[in-house]
Each structure stands twice: as C-alpha cells, then as structure tokens.
PDB file of C-alpha atoms in Angstrom:
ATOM      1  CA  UNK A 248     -36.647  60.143   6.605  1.00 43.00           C
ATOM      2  CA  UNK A 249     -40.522  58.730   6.698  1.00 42.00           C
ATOM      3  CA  UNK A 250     -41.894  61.993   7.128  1.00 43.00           C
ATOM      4  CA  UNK A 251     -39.573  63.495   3.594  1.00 45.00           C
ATOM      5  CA  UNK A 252     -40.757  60.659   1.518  1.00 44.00           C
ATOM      6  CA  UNK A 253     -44.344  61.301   2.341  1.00 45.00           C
ATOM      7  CA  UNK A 254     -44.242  64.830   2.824  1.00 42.00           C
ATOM      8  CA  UNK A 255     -42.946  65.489  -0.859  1.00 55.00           C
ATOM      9  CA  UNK A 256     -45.347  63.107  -2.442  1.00 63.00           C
ATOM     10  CA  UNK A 257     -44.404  62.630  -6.095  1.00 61.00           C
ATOM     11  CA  UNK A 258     -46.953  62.473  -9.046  1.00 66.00           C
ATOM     12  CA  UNK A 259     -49.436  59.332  -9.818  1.00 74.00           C
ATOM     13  CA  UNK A 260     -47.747  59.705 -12.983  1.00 76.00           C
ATOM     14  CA  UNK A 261     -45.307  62.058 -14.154  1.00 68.00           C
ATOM     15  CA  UNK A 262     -45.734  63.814 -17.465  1.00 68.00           C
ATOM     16  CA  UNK A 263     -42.431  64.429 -19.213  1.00 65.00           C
ATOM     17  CA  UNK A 264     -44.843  66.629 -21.841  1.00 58.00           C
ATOM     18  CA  UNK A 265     -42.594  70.187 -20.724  1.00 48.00           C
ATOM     19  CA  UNK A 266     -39.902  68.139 -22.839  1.00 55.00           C
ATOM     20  CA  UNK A 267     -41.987  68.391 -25.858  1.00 53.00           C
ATOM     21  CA  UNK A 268     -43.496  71.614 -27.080  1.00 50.00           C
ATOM     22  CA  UNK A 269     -45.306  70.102 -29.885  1.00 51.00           C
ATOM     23  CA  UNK A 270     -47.207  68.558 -27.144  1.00 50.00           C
ATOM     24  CA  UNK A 271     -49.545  71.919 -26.334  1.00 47.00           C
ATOM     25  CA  UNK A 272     -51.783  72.113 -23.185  1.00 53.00           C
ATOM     26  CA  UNK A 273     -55.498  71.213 -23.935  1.00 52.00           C
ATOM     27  CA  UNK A 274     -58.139  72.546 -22.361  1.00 55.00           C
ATOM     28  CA  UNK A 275     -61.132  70.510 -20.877  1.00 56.00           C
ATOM     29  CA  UNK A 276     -61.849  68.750 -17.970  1.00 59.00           C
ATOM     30  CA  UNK A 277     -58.968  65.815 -17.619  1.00 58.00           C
ATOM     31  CA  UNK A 278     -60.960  64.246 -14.648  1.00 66.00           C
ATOM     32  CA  UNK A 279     -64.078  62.752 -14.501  1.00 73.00           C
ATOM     33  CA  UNK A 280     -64.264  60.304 -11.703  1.00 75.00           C
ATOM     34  CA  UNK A 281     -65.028  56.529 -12.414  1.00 74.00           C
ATOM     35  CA  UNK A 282     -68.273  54.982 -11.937  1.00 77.00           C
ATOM     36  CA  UNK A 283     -68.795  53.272  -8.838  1.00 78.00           C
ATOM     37  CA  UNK A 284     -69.526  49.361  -8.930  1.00 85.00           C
ATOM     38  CA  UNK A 285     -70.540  47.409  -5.944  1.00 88.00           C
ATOM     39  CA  UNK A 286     -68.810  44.120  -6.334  1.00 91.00           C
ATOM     40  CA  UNK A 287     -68.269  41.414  -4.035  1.00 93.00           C
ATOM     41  CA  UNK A 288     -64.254  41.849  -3.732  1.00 96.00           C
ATOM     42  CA  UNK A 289     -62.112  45.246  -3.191  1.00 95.00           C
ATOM     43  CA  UNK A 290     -61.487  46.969  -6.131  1.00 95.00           C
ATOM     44  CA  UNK A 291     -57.851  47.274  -7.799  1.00 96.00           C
ATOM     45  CA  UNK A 292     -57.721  49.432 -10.724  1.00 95.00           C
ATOM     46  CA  UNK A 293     -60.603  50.483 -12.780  1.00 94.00           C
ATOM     47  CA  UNK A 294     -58.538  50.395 -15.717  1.00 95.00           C
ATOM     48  CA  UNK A 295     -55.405  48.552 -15.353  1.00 96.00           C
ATOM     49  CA  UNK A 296     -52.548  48.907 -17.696  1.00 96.00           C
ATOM     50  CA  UNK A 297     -52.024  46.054 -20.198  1.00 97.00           C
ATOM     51  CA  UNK A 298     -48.664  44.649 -18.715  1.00 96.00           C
ATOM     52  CA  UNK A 299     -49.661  45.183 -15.514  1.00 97.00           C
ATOM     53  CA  UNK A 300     -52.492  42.315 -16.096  1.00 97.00           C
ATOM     54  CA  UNK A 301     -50.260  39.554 -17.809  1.00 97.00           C
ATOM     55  CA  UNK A 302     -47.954  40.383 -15.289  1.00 97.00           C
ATOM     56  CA  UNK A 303     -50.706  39.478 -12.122  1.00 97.00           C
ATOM     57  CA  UNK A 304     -52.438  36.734 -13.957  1.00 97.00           C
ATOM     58  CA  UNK A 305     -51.988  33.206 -11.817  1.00 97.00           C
ATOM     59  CA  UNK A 306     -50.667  30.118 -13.143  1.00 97.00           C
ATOM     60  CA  UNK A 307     -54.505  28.811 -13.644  1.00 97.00           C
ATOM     61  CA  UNK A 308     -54.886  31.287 -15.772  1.00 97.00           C
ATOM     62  CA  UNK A 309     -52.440  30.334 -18.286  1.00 97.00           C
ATOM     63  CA  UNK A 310     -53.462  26.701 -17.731  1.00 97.00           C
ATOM     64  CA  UNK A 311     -57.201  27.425 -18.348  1.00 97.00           C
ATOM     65  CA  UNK A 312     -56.000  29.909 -21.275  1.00 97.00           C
ATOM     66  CA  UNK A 313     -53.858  26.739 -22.993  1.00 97.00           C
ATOM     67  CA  UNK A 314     -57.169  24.132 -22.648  1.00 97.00           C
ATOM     68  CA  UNK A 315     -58.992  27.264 -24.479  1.00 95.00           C
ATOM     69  CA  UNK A 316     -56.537  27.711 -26.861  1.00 96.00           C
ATOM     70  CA  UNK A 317     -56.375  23.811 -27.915  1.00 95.00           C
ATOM     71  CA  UNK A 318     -59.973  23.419 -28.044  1.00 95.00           C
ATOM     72  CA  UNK A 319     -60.891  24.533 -31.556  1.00 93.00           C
ATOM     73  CA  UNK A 320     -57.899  22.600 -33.712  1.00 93.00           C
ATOM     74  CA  UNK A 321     -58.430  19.533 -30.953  1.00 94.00           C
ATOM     75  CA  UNK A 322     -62.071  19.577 -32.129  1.00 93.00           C
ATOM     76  CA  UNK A 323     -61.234  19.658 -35.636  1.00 91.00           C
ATOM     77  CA  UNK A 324     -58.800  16.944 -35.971  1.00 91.00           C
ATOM     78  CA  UNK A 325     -61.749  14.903 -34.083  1.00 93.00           C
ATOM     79  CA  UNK A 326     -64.471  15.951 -36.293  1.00 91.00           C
ATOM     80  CA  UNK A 327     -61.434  15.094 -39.230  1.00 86.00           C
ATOM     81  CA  UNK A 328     -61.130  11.634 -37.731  1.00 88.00           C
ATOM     82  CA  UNK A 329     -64.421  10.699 -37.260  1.00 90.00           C
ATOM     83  CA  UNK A 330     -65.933  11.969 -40.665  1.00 86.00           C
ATOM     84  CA  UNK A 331     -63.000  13.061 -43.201  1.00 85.00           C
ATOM     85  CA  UNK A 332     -63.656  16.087 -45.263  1.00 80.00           C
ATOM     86  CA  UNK A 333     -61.742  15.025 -48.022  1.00 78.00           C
ATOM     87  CA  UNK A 334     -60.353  18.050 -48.947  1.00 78.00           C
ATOM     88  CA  UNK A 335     -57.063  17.225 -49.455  1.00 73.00           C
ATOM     89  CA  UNK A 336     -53.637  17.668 -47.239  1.00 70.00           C
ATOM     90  CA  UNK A 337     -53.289  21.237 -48.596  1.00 75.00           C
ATOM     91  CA  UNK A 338     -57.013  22.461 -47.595  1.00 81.00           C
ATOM     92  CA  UNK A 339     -57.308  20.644 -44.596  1.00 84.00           C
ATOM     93  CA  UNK A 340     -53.601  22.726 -43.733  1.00 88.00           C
ATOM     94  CA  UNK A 341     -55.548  26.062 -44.072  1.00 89.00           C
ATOM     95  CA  UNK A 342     -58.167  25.364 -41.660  1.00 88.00           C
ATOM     96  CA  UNK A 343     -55.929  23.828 -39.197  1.00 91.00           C
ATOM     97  CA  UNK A 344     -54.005  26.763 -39.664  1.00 92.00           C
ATOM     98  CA  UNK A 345     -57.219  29.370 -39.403  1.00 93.00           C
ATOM     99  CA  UNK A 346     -58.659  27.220 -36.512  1.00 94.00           C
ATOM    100  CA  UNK A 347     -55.259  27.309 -34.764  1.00 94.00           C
ATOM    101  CA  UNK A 348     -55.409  30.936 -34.803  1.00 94.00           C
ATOM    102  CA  UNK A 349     -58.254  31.386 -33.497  1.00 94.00           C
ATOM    103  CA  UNK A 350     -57.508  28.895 -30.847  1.00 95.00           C
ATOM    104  CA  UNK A 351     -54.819  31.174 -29.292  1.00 96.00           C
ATOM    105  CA  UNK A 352     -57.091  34.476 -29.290  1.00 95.00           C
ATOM    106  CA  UNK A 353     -59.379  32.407 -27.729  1.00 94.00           C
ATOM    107  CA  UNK A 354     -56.898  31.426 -24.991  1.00 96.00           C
ATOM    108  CA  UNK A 355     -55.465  34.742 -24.584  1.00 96.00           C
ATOM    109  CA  UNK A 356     -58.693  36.282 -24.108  1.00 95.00           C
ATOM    110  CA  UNK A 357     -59.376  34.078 -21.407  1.00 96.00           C
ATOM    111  CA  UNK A 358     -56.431  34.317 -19.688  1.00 97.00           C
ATOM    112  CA  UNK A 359     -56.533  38.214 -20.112  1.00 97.00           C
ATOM    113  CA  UNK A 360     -60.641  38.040 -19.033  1.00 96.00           C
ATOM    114  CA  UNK A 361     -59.644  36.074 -15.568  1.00 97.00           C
ATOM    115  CA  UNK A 362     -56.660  38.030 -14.580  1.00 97.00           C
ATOM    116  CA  UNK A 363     -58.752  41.672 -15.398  1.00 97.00           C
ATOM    117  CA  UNK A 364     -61.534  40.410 -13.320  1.00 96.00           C
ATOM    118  CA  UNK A 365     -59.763  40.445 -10.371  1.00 97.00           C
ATOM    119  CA  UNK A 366     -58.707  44.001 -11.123  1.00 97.00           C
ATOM    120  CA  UNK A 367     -62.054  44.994 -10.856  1.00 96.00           C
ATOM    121  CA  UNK A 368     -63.020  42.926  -7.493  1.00 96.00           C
ATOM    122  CA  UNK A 369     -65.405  40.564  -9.854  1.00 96.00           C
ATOM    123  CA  UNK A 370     -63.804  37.373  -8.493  1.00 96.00           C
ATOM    124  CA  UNK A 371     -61.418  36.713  -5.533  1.00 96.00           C
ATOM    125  CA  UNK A 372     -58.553  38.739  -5.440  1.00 96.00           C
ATOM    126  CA  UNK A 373     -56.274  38.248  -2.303  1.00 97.00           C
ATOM    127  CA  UNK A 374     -53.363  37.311  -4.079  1.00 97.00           C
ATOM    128  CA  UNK A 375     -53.431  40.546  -6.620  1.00 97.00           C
ATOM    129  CA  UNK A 376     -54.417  43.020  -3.554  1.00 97.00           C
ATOM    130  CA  UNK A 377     -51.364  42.112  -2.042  1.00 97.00           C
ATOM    131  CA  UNK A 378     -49.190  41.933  -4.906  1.00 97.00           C
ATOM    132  CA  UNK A 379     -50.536  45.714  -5.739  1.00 97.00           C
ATOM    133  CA  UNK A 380     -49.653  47.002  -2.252  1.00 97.00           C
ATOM    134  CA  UNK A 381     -46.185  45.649  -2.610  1.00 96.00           C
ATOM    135  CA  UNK A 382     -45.369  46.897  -5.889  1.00 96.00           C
ATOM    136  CA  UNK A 383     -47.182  50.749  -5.337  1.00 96.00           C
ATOM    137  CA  UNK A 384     -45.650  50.654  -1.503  1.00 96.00           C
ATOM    138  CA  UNK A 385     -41.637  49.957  -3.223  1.00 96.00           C
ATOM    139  CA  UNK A 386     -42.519  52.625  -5.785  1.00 95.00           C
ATOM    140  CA  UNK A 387     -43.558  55.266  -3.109  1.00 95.00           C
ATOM    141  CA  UNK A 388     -40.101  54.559  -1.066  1.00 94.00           C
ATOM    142  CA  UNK A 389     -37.985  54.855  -4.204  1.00 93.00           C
ATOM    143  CA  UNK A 390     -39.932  58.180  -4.994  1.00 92.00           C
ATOM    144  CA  UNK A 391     -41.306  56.731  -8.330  1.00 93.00           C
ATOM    145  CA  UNK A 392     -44.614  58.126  -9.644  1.00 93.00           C
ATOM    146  CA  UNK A 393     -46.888  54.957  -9.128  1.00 94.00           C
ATOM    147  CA  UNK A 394     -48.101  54.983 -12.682  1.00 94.00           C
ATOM    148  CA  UNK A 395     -45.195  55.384 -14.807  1.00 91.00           C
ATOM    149  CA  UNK A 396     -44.458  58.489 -17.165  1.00 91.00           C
ATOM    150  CA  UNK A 397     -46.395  59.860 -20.029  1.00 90.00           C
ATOM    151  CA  UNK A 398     -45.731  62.089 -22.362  1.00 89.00           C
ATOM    152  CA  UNK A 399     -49.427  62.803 -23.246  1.00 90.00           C
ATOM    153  CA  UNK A 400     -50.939  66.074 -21.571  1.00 87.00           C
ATOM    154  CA  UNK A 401     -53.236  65.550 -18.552  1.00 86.00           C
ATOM    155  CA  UNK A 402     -56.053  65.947 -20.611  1.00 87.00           C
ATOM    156  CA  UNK A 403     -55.397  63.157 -23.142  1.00 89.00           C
ATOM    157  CA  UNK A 404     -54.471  60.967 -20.444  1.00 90.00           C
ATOM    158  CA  UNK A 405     -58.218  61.405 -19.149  1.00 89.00           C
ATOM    159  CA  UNK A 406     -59.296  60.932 -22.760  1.00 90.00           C
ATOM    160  CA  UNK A 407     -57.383  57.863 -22.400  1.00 92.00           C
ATOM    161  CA  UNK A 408     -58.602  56.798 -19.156  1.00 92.00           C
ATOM    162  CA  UNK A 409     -62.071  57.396 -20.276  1.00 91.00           C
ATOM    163  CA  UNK A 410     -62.214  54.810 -23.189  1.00 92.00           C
ATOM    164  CA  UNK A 411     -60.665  51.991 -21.882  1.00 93.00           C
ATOM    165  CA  UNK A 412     -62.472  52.333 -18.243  1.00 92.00           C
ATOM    166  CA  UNK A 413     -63.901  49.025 -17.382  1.00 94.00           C
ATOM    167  CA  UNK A 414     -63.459  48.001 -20.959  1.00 93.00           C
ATOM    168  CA  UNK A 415     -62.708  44.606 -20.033  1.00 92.00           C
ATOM    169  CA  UNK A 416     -66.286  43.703 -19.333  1.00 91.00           C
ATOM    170  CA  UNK A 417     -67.070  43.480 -23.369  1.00 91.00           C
ATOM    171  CA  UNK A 418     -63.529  42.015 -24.100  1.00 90.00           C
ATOM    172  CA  UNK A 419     -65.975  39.182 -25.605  1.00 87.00           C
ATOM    173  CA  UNK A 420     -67.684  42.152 -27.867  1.00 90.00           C
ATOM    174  CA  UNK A 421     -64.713  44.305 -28.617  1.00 91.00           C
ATOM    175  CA  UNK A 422     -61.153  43.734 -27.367  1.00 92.00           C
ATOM    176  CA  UNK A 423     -59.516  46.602 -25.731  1.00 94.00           C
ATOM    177  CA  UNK A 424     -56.945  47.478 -24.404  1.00 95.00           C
ATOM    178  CA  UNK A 425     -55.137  50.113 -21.925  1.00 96.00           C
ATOM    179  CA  UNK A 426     -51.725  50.928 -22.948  1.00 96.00           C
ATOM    180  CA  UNK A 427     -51.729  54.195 -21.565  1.00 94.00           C
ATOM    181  CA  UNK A 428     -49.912  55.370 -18.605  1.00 94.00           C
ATOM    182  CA  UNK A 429     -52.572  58.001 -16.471  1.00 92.00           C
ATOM    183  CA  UNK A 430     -53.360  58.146 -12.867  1.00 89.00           C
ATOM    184  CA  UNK A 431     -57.506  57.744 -13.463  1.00 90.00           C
ATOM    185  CA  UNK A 432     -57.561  53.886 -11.992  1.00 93.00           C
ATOM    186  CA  UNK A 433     -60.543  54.685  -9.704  1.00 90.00           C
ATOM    187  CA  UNK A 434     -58.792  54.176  -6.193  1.00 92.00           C
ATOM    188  CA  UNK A 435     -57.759  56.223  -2.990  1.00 91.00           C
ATOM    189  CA  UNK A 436     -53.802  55.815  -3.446  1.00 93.00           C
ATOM    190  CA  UNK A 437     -53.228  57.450  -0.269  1.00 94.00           C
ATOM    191  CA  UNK A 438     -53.504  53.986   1.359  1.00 95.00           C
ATOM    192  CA  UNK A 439     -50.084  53.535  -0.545  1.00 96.00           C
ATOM    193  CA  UNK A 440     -48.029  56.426   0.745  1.00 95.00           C
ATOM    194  CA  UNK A 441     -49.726  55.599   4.529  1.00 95.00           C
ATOM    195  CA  UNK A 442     -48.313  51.677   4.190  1.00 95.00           C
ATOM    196  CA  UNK A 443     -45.041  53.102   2.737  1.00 95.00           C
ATOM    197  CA  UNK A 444     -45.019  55.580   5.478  1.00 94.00           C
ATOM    198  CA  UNK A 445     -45.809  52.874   8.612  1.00 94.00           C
ATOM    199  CA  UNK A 446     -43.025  50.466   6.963  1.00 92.00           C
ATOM    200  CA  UNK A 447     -40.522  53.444   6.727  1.00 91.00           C
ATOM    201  CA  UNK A 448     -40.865  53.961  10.305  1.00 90.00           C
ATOM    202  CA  UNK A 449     -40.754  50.706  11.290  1.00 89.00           C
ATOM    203  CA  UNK A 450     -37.056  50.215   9.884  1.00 85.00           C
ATOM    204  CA  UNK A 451     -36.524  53.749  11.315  1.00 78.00           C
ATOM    205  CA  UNK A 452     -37.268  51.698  14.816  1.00 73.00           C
ATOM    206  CA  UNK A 453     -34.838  49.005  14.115  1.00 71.00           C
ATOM    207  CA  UNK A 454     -31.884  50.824  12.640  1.00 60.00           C
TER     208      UNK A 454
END
C-alpha cells in the first residue's frame, strides 16, 4: 500500500485547464526557480497562499494585531479628551470613523506580516513547520495534489508565482497578496511523500 501511494505520486497542483478550452496552452518558461535567502529559521513556502497564512497565524498574532488595530481611534479619543477639536458630534464621527478604518488595516497587516514571516524562516517557526508537515503528509496519503487545483495553465501559474514571490517583505509598501493556487513555493516537497511514506509503513507494521 506505502509503496502505491508513493509510487504514483500525484501533481503539486492539479490543473483542471483540459476542462476548459478557452484556456489555450502558453508558451514560455513556467519555472524559474526562487531566489535563495539565508535566514536564520527553515524555510516554509516562498509564497504562501493567502488562507493558508490566516489559517497558521498564532493566537499572539491576533492579540498583537487587535492592540494595532485600537491604537489610532484610542489615540484620538485621547488627543479629543485632552484638547477638544470642537468640531462638532457629526465631524468628530467621520474621523473616528476614518481613523477606525485605518486602525483595522493596520491590525490586519500586522497580524498578516507576523504569521508570513514565519513562512519565510524570518522568525521562529517550530510550530508552523510542524503544522505544514501534518497538513502536506494527510494530503499525500489521501492522494490530494498538495497545492490545490487551478484552472490557470502552467505558465500563468508561474506568472503568478513570480509576482507575489516574497511579496510579503514590502507588505508595508504595497500589500499583496497570493491567491493563486501553483506549485512554485520554493521547497523540496519530496520530504512530504518520504514522511507520508515512513508513516504508511509504520501502520502497515501494526495492522
């Protein structure tokens, strides 16, 4: 049974683009291999998929994100108190309201920052390291591709990879995002298919 389910390794991520014809093949080069970093931690995924980093950030991060995010209107209602504007309920509303805003893309940018950062082995990363072997090791014993599906062509999903690589270290500059599903993440996922492969055999041994 181990030796089937890594024998007949399925796709990083499977294109369903044969479904489409409007979706022609494009010709080009649809890898180009991610730049290496030398960071003090292991690295992830180069480019992580958006829900894969709310989904890994730690309860700290949505703590630190919330103090962020209630700064700016916090600050406001101090400066308010301590030396009133005076311009009237309805004005003061609208910068409550703009500063308030602001507030929570402030938070979620944090929150989004710390949890990417560990993605890329900037900060300690134990936890998520773990969390990705687990989740990549039950997708290669179910026979799932490890990155989803796409419908874009191999190509595109290169194009893809290409402009969101690492983008997370200007999210300050320019937020951006990866909502793209491509197997470019800048990682050997063999180590995957060899963990799914010792576990396999393991319950092999006790069966």
């Amino acid at each position: 049974m181990s030796t089937q389910t890594t024998t007949e390794r399925p796709e990083e991520v499977h294109s369903v683009r044969e479904n489409y014809p409007e979706l022609s093949s494009t010709n080009g080069r649809p890898f180009v291999p991610a730049r290496t970093l030398h960071t003090d931690y292991p690295l992830i995924d180069s480019d992580p998929h958006f829900r894969r980093v709310i989904a890994y950030a730690r309860p700290s991060d949505y703590l630190a994100g919330t103090i962020f995010a209630a700064f700016p209107p916090a600050a406001m209602l101090l400066m308010e108190r301590m030396s009133p504007s005076e311009v009237g309920k309805g004005g003061f509303s609208s910068i409550m309201r703009l500063t308030g805003g602001l507030g929570l893309a402030s938070g979620f940018y944090l929150l989004y920052s710390r949890s990417q950062n560990r993605f890329y082995g900037f900060s300690e990363n134990r936890r998520e390291i773990e969390k990705d072997m687990r989740e990549m090791t039950d997708k290669v014993k179910k026979g799932e591709p490890l990155y989803g599906v796409s419908t874009m062509t191999e190509y595109m999903q290169g194009v893809a990879s290409r402009q969101s690589r690492y983008s997370g270290v200007f999210l300050h500059v320019m937020p951006w995002f990866n909502f793209v599903n491509h197997g470019q993440h800048g990682v050997d996922t063999a180590k995957y298919y060899r963990n799914a492969e010792r576990e396999l055999e393991a319950e092999g041994g006790r069966a």
